Amino acid sequence: MGASGMAALADLVLPRTCAGCALPGRVLCGRCASLLARPRLATPRRVPWGFPPTVAAGAYRGPVRPAILAFKERGRAELARPLGTALALSVVAVSRGVPERDGRLVLVPVPSSRAALRIRGRDHVRELTRSAVAELRAAGLPVAEARLLRRRGRVQDSAALSAAQRRANLAGTFELDPRCRRLSAGALLILVDDVVTSGATLTEAAAVLTGAAGPDAPPVLAAVVAATPRLPG
């Protein structure tokens, strides 16, 4: 039985509660969902050179944080739809920053490490990407998913690393997947991920896509569900 089937079975056995605030009823209540309907530019505290213009649907704090963790780490696959809706909102917002284009959007999910895939048993970013693509197509937008990147080598857990250490840890991590077709000329490439913190992951991934797309291609952008809020000082 797949993750969606397990989630449906769990709904029959266990009472459904909001993943953000634990309120009985929806998987994500209206109040918590509204916190992911406030698109804004993501601004890491120390913006890495080459950080792509990135829009987040909300701030990674309060009820948003446990909601994303429930989807990412605790197997609540039913959250793919509301979180995918938030990601779709970010995609629309960031794509409006490039007015002169042919309209095609290509969402490029940031690939998870092999270790993360083994632990979780699923690629949660791809689930979010598919959900966002469905939302955008339903709205009539020409959009597709393309798995253009893959990881190489090993990286250490970045939880305890500084922003500079995270960038060094990720250097050379991404490469173009040789199985993918050549980049579609004129299409707007948008990296997608669940959360942006230091910006190191998106910066490294964007550098690979920018180099492959060529100097005349539109800029590589990024969209995420939530971003760590920038603290003053």
PDB file of N, CA and C in Angstrom, residues 149-222:
ATOM      1  N   LEU A 149      18.217  17.714 -12.033  1.00  0.00           N
ATOM      2  CA  LEU A 149      19.377  17.639 -11.156  1.00  0.00           C
ATOM      3  C   LEU A 149      19.461  16.303 -10.429  1.00  0.00           C
ATOM      4  N   ARG A 150      20.659  15.965 -10.053  1.00  0.00           N
ATOM      5  CA  ARG A 150      20.865  14.833  -9.160  1.00  0.00           C
ATOM      6  C   ARG A 150      22.025  15.177  -8.223  1.00  0.00           C
ATOM      7  N   ARG A 151      22.085  14.460  -7.123  1.00  0.00           N
ATOM      8  CA  ARG A 151      23.160  14.689  -6.154  1.00  0.00           C
ATOM      9  C   ARG A 151      24.323  13.750  -6.447  1.00  0.00           C
ATOM     10  N   ARG A 152      25.490  14.191  -6.046  1.00  0.00           N
ATOM     11  CA  ARG A 152      26.665  13.339  -6.143  1.00  0.00           C
ATOM     12  C   ARG A 152      27.483  13.520  -4.870  1.00  0.00           C
ATOM     13  N   GLY A 153      28.179  12.478  -4.499  1.00  0.00           N
ATOM     14  CA  GLY A 153      28.980  12.540  -3.284  1.00  0.00           C
ATOM     15  C   GLY A 153      28.121  12.512  -2.039  1.00  0.00           C
ATOM     16  N   ARG A 154      28.751  12.762  -0.913  1.00  0.00           N
ATOM     17  CA  ARG A 154      28.068  12.761   0.373  1.00  0.00           C
ATOM     18  C   ARG A 154      28.233  14.109   1.056  1.00  0.00           C
ATOM     19  N   VAL A 155      27.209  14.476   1.798  1.00  0.00           N
ATOM     20  CA  VAL A 155      27.291  15.692   2.603  1.00  0.00           C
ATOM     21  C   VAL A 155      26.952  15.328   4.039  1.00  0.00           C
ATOM     22  N   GLN A 156      27.515  16.090   4.983  1.00  0.00           N
ATOM     23  CA  GLN A 156      27.193  15.833   6.370  1.00  0.00           C
ATOM     24  C   GLN A 156      25.919  16.549   6.758  1.00  0.00           C
ATOM     25  N   ASP A 157      25.326  16.140   7.873  1.00  0.00           N
ATOM     26  CA  ASP A 157      24.117  16.774   8.364  1.00  0.00           C
ATOM     27  C   ASP A 157      24.396  18.250   8.602  1.00  0.00           C
ATOM     28  N   SER A 158      23.545  19.122   8.026  1.00  0.00           N
ATOM     29  CA  SER A 158      23.816  20.562   8.080  1.00  0.00           C
ATOM     30  C   SER A 158      23.156  21.259   9.258  1.00  0.00           C
ATOM     31  N   ALA A 159      22.456  20.516  10.113  1.00  0.00           N
ATOM     32  CA  ALA A 159      21.683  21.150  11.178  1.00  0.00           C
ATOM     33  C   ALA A 159      22.545  22.022  12.082  1.00  0.00           C
ATOM     34  N   ALA A 160      23.773  21.583  12.378  1.00  0.00           N
ATOM     35  CA  ALA A 160      24.618  22.312  13.318  1.00  0.00           C
ATOM     36  C   ALA A 160      25.646  23.197  12.620  1.00  0.00           C
ATOM     37  N   LEU A 161      25.528  23.370  11.301  1.00  0.00           N
ATOM     38  CA  LEU A 161      26.523  24.129  10.560  1.00  0.00           C
ATOM     39  C   LEU A 161      26.111  25.588  10.405  1.00  0.00           C
ATOM     40  N   SER A 162      27.099  26.459  10.320  1.00  0.00           N
ATOM     41  CA  SER A 162      26.832  27.863  10.033  1.00  0.00           C
ATOM     42  C   SER A 162      26.493  28.015   8.558  1.00  0.00           C
ATOM     43  N   ALA A 163      26.075  29.232   8.170  1.00  0.00           N
ATOM     44  CA  ALA A 163      25.717  29.472   6.772  1.00  0.00           C
ATOM     45  C   ALA A 163      26.905  29.216   5.848  1.00  0.00           C
ATOM     46  N   ALA A 164      28.086  29.699   6.246  1.00  0.00           N
ATOM     47  CA  ALA A 164      29.276  29.495   5.420  1.00  0.00           C
ATOM     48  C   ALA A 164      29.647  28.017   5.355  1.00  0.00           C
ATOM     49  N   GLN A 165      29.512  27.319   6.466  1.00  0.00           N
ATOM     50  CA  GLN A 165      29.831  25.895   6.499  1.00  0.00           C
ATOM     51  C   GLN A 165      28.845  25.092   5.651  1.00  0.00           C
ATOM     52  N   ARG A 166      27.594  25.503   5.642  1.00  0.00           N
ATOM     53  CA  ARG A 166      26.598  24.809   4.805  1.00  0.00           C
ATOM     54  C   ARG A 166      26.944  24.958   3.333  1.00  0.00           C
ATOM     55  N   ARG A 167      27.361  26.150   2.944  1.00  0.00           N
ATOM     56  CA  ARG A 167      27.727  26.374   1.544  1.00  0.00           C
ATOM     57  C   ARG A 167      28.922  25.509   1.162  1.00  0.00           C
ATOM     58  N   ALA A 168      29.929  25.472   2.040  1.00  0.00           N
ATOM     59  CA  ALA A 168      31.100  24.648   1.763  1.00  0.00           C
ATOM     60  C   ALA A 168      30.734  23.170   1.741  1.00  0.00           C
ATOM     61  N   ASN A 169      29.820  22.777   2.609  1.00  0.00           N
ATOM     62  CA  ASN A 169      29.395  21.382   2.692  1.00  0.00           C
ATOM     63  C   ASN A 169      28.684  20.937   1.421  1.00  0.00           C
ATOM     64  N   LEU A 170      27.992  21.878   0.772  1.00  0.00           N
ATOM     65  CA  LEU A 170      27.200  21.549  -0.411  1.00  0.00           C
ATOM     66  C   LEU A 170      27.935  21.799  -1.734  1.00  0.00           C
ATOM     67  N   ALA A 171      29.100  22.375  -1.672  1.00  0.00           N
ATOM     68  CA  ALA A 171      29.833  22.708  -2.893  1.00  0.00           C
ATOM     69  C   ALA A 171      30.038  21.466  -3.762  1.00  0.00           C
ATOM     70  N   GLY A 172      29.627  21.573  -5.014  1.00  0.00           N
ATOM     71  CA  GLY A 172      29.790  20.455  -5.943  1.00  0.00           C
ATOM     72  C   GLY A 172      28.822  19.313  -5.734  1.00  0.00           C
ATOM     73  N   THR A 173      27.798  19.531  -4.914  1.00  0.00           N
ATOM     74  CA  THR A 173      26.858  18.444  -4.600  1.00  0.00           C
ATOM     75  C   THR A 173      25.944  18.109  -5.764  1.00  0.00           C
ATOM     76  N   PHE A 174      25.546  19.119  -6.544  1.00  0.00           N
ATOM     77  CA  PHE A 174      24.565  18.917  -7.603  1.00  0.00           C
ATOM     78  C   PHE A 174      25.224  18.867  -8.977  1.00  0.00           C
ATOM     79  N   GLU A 175      24.601  18.119  -9.862  1.00  0.00           N
ATOM     80  CA  GLU A 175      25.024  18.066 -11.255  1.00  0.00           C
ATOM     81  C   GLU A 175      23.800  17.787 -12.107  1.00  0.00           C
ATOM     82  N   LEU A 176      23.901  18.095 -13.386  1.00  0.00           N
ATOM     83  CA  LEU A 176      22.802  17.781 -14.291  1.00  0.00           C
ATOM     84  C   LEU A 176      22.643  16.265 -14.394  1.00  0.00           C
ATOM     85  N   ASP A 177      21.424  15.814 -14.354  1.00  0.00           N
ATOM     86  CA  ASP A 177      21.164  14.390 -14.504  1.00  0.00           C
ATOM     87  C   ASP A 177      21.367  14.017 -15.973  1.00  0.00           C
ATOM     88  N   PRO A 178      22.292  13.126 -16.289  1.00  0.00           N
ATOM     89  CA  PRO A 178      22.560  12.799 -17.693  1.00  0.00           C
ATOM     90  C   PRO A 178      21.378  12.131 -18.391  1.00  0.00           C
ATOM     91  N   ARG A 179      20.422  11.655 -17.626  1.00  0.00           N
ATOM     92  CA  ARG A 179      19.247  11.012 -18.223  1.00  0.00           C
ATOM     93  C   ARG A 179      18.212  12.019 -18.717  1.00  0.00           C
ATOM     94  N   CYS A 180      18.349  13.274 -18.298  1.00  0.00           N
ATOM     95  CA  CYS A 180      17.351  14.260 -18.702  1.00  0.00           C
ATOM     96  C   CYS A 180      17.657  14.774 -20.098  1.00  0.00           C
ATOM     97  N   ARG A 181      16.632  15.270 -20.742  1.00  0.00           N
ATOM     98  CA  ARG A 181      16.813  15.864 -22.053  1.00  0.00           C
ATOM     99  C   ARG A 181      17.423  17.250 -21.893  1.00  0.00           C
ATOM    100  N   ARG A 182      17.871  17.817 -22.997  1.00  0.00           N
ATOM    101  CA  ARG A 182      18.481  19.142 -22.924  1.00  0.00           C
ATOM    102  C   ARG A 182      17.445  20.156 -22.454  1.00  0.00           C
ATOM    103  N   LEU A 183      17.931  21.225 -21.864  1.00  0.00           N
ATOM    104  CA  LEU A 183      17.041  22.236 -21.327  1.00  0.00           C
ATOM    105  C   LEU A 183      16.214  22.878 -22.437  1.00  0.00           C
ATOM    106  N   SER A 184      14.945  23.080 -22.145  1.00  0.00           N
ATOM    107  CA  SER A 184      14.038  23.666 -23.128  1.00  0.00           C
ATOM    108  C   SER A 184      14.332  25.152 -23.280  1.00  0.00           C
ATOM    109  N   ALA A 185      14.679  25.575 -24.496  1.00  0.00           N
ATOM    110  CA  ALA A 185      15.036  26.967 -24.746  1.00  0.00           C
ATOM    111  C   ALA A 185      13.842  27.878 -24.468  1.00  0.00           C
ATOM    112  N   GLY A 186      14.084  28.940 -23.724  1.00  0.00           N
ATOM    113  CA  GLY A 186      13.044  29.921 -23.463  1.00  0.00           C
ATOM    114  C   GLY A 186      12.181  29.642 -22.257  1.00  0.00           C
ATOM    115  N   ALA A 187      12.186  28.424 -21.758  1.00  0.00           N
ATOM    116  CA  ALA A 187      11.360  28.093 -20.600  1.00  0.00           C
ATOM    117  C   ALA A 187      11.950  28.722 -19.343  1.00  0.00           C
ATOM    118  N   LEU A 188      11.088  29.085 -18.425  1.00  0.00           N
ATOM    119  CA  LEU A 188      11.528  29.667 -17.169  1.00  0.00           C
ATOM    120  C   LEU A 188      11.732  28.548 -16.158  1.00  0.00           C
ATOM    121  N   LEU A 189      12.983  28.349 -15.736  1.00  0.00           N
ATOM    122  CA  LEU A 189      13.311  27.302 -14.776  1.00  0.00           C
ATOM    123  C   LEU A 189      13.107  27.808 -13.357  1.00  0.00           C
ATOM    124  N   ILE A 190      12.324  27.068 -12.583  1.00  0.00           N
ATOM    125  CA  ILE A 190      12.051  27.455 -11.206  1.00  0.00           C
ATOM    126  C   ILE A 190      12.396  26.284 -10.291  1.00  0.00           C
ATOM    127  N   LEU A 191      13.434  26.450  -9.505  1.00  0.00           N
ATOM    128  CA  LEU A 191      13.782  25.447  -8.501  1.00  0.00           C
ATOM    129  C   LEU A 191      12.707  25.428  -7.424  1.00  0.00           C
ATOM    130  N   VAL A 192      12.336  24.248  -6.954  1.00  0.00           N
ATOM    131  CA  VAL A 192      11.336  24.168  -5.895  1.00  0.00           C
ATOM    132  C   VAL A 192      11.862  23.296  -4.758  1.00  0.00           C
ATOM    133  N   ASP A 193      11.540  23.710  -3.534  1.00  0.00           N
ATOM    134  CA  ASP A 193      11.944  22.987  -2.334  1.00  0.00           C
ATOM    135  C   ASP A 193      10.897  23.262  -1.261  1.00  0.00           C
ATOM    136  N   ASP A 194      11.021  22.571  -0.127  1.00  0.00           N
ATOM    137  CA  ASP A 194      10.048  22.800   0.928  1.00  0.00           C
ATOM    138  C   ASP A 194      10.374  24.041   1.733  1.00  0.00           C
ATOM    139  N   VAL A 195      11.621  24.152   2.208  1.00  0.00           N
ATOM    140  CA  VAL A 195      12.014  25.249   3.083  1.00  0.00           C
ATOM    141  C   VAL A 195      13.371  25.791   2.655  1.00  0.00           C
ATOM    142  N   VAL A 196      13.555  27.099   2.794  1.00  0.00           N
ATOM    143  CA  VAL A 196      14.871  27.697   2.613  1.00  0.00           C
ATOM    144  C   VAL A 196      15.299  28.296   3.948  1.00  0.00           C
ATOM    145  N   THR A 197      16.536  27.987   4.342  1.00  0.00           N
ATOM    146  CA  THR A 197      17.079  28.524   5.593  1.00  0.00           C
ATOM    147  C   THR A 197      18.256  29.443   5.268  1.00  0.00           C
ATOM    148  N   SER A 198      19.440  28.870   5.095  1.00  0.00           N
ATOM    149  CA  SER A 198      20.610  29.689   4.773  1.00  0.00           C
ATOM    150  C   SER A 198      20.667  30.063   3.292  1.00  0.00           C
ATOM    151  N   GLY A 199      19.966  29.327   2.436  1.00  0.00           N
ATOM    152  CA  GLY A 199      20.012  29.583   0.995  1.00  0.00           C
ATOM    153  C   GLY A 199      21.105  28.825   0.272  1.00  0.00           C
ATOM    154  N   ALA A 200      21.903  28.043   1.005  1.00  0.00           N
ATOM    155  CA  ALA A 200      23.038  27.349   0.387  1.00  0.00           C
ATOM    156  C   ALA A 200      22.591  26.323  -0.644  1.00  0.00           C
ATOM    157  N   THR A 201      21.551  25.558  -0.328  1.00  0.00           N
ATOM    158  CA  THR A 201      21.090  24.503  -1.248  1.00  0.00           C
ATOM    159  C   THR A 201      20.601  25.102  -2.560  1.00  0.00           C
ATOM    160  N   LEU A 202      19.743  26.119  -2.484  1.00  0.00           N
ATOM    161  CA  LEU A 202      19.212  26.723  -3.701  1.00  0.00           C
ATOM    162  C   LEU A 202      20.314  27.403  -4.507  1.00  0.00           C
ATOM    163  N   THR A 203      21.277  27.989  -3.826  1.00  0.00           N
ATOM    164  CA  THR A 203      22.377  28.656  -4.523  1.00  0.00           C
ATOM    165  C   THR A 203      23.214  27.666  -5.332  1.00  0.00           C
ATOM    166  N   GLU A 204      23.542  26.540  -4.725  1.00  0.00           N
ATOM    167  CA  GLU A 204      24.339  25.531  -5.425  1.00  0.00           C
ATOM    168  C   GLU A 204      23.557  24.924  -6.595  1.00  0.00           C
ATOM    169  N   ALA A 205      22.286  24.639  -6.374  1.00  0.00           N
ATOM    170  CA  ALA A 205      21.469  24.053  -7.437  1.00  0.00           C
ATOM    171  C   ALA A 205      21.264  25.040  -8.581  1.00  0.00           C
ATOM    172  N   ALA A 206      21.039  26.308  -8.250  1.00  0.00           N
ATOM    173  CA  ALA A 206      20.826  27.322  -9.281  1.00  0.00           C
ATOM    174  C   ALA A 206      22.077  27.532 -10.125  1.00  0.00           C
ATOM    175  N   ALA A 207      23.251  27.416  -9.512  1.00  0.00           N
ATOM    176  CA  ALA A 207      24.491  27.603 -10.262  1.00  0.00           C
ATOM    177  C   ALA A 207      24.634  26.562 -11.364  1.00  0.00           C
ATOM    178  N   VAL A 208      24.235  25.317 -11.067  1.00  0.00           N
ATOM    179  CA  VAL A 208      24.323  24.255 -12.063  1.00  0.00           C
ATOM    180  C   VAL A 208      23.356  24.526 -13.217  1.00  0.00           C
ATOM    181  N   LEU A 209      22.125  24.902 -12.900  1.00  0.00           N
ATOM    182  CA  LEU A 209      21.131  25.159 -13.942  1.00  0.00           C
ATOM    183  C   LEU A 209      21.506  26.382 -14.777  1.00  0.00           C
ATOM    184  N   THR A 210      22.023  27.413 -14.126  1.00  0.00           N
ATOM    185  CA  THR A 210      22.413  28.626 -14.852  1.00  0.00           C
ATOM    186  C   THR A 210      23.531  28.332 -15.838  1.00  0.00           C
ATOM    187  N   GLY A 211      24.502  27.535 -15.404  1.00  0.00           N
ATOM    188  CA  GLY A 211      25.597  27.189 -16.289  1.00  0.00           C
ATOM    189  C   GLY A 211      25.151  26.374 -17.484  1.00  0.00           C
ATOM    190  N   ALA A 212      24.149  25.519 -17.277  1.00  0.00           N
ATOM    191  CA  ALA A 212      23.670  24.669 -18.364  1.00  0.00           C
ATOM    192  C   ALA A 212      22.734  25.420 -19.310  1.00  0.00           C
ATOM    193  N   ALA A 213      21.993  26.396 -18.785  1.00  0.00           N
ATOM    194  CA  ALA A 213      21.005  27.098 -19.598  1.00  0.00           C
ATOM    195  C   ALA A 213      21.640  28.070 -20.583  1.00  0.00           C
ATOM    196  N   GLY A 214      22.792  28.624 -20.227  1.00  0.00           N
ATOM    197  CA  GLY A 214      23.453  29.543 -21.141  1.00  0.00           C
ATOM    198  C   GLY A 214      23.161  30.997 -20.812  1.00  0.00           C
ATOM    199  N   PRO A 215      23.961  31.918 -21.386  1.00  0.00           N
ATOM    200  CA  PRO A 215      23.862  33.342 -21.029  1.00  0.00           C
ATOM    201  C   PRO A 215      22.590  34.026 -21.501  1.00  0.00           C
ATOM    202  N   ASP A 216      21.949  33.511 -22.544  1.00  0.00           N
ATOM    203  CA  ASP A 216      20.754  34.170 -23.082  1.00  0.00           C
ATOM    204  C   ASP A 216      19.449  33.646 -22.476  1.00  0.00           C
ATOM    205  N   ALA A 217      19.543  32.689 -21.582  1.00  0.00           N
ATOM    206  CA  ALA A 217      18.338  32.104 -20.979  1.00  0.00           C
ATOM    207  C   ALA A 217      17.794  33.022 -19.888  1.00  0.00           C
ATOM    208  N   PRO A 218      16.499  32.908 -19.594  1.00  0.00           N
ATOM    209  CA  PRO A 218      15.957  33.679 -18.471  1.00  0.00           C
ATOM    210  C   PRO A 218      16.646  33.277 -17.174  1.00  0.00           C
ATOM    211  N   PRO A 219      16.621  34.133 -16.162  1.00  0.00           N
ATOM    212  CA  PRO A 219      17.280  33.798 -14.897  1.00  0.00           C
ATOM    213  C   PRO A 219      16.601  32.619 -14.212  1.00  0.00           C
ATOM    214  N   VAL A 220      17.393  31.815 -13.524  1.00  0.00           N
ATOM    215  CA  VAL A 220      16.837  30.721 -12.733  1.00  0.00           C
ATOM    216  C   VAL A 220      16.228  31.309 -11.463  1.00  0.00           C
ATOM    217  N   LEU A 221      14.998  30.935 -11.182  1.00  0.00           N
ATOM    218  CA  LEU A 221      14.290  31.414 -10.002  1.00  0.00           C
ATOM    219  C   LEU A 221      14.061  30.259  -9.039  1.00  0.00           C
ATOM    220  N   ALA A 222      13.474  30.553  -7.896  1.00  0.00           N
ATOM    221  CA  ALA A 222      13.176  29.496  -6.926  1.00  0.00           C
ATOM    222  C   ALA A 222      11.886  29.816  -6.184  1.00  0.00           C
TER     223      ALA A 222
END
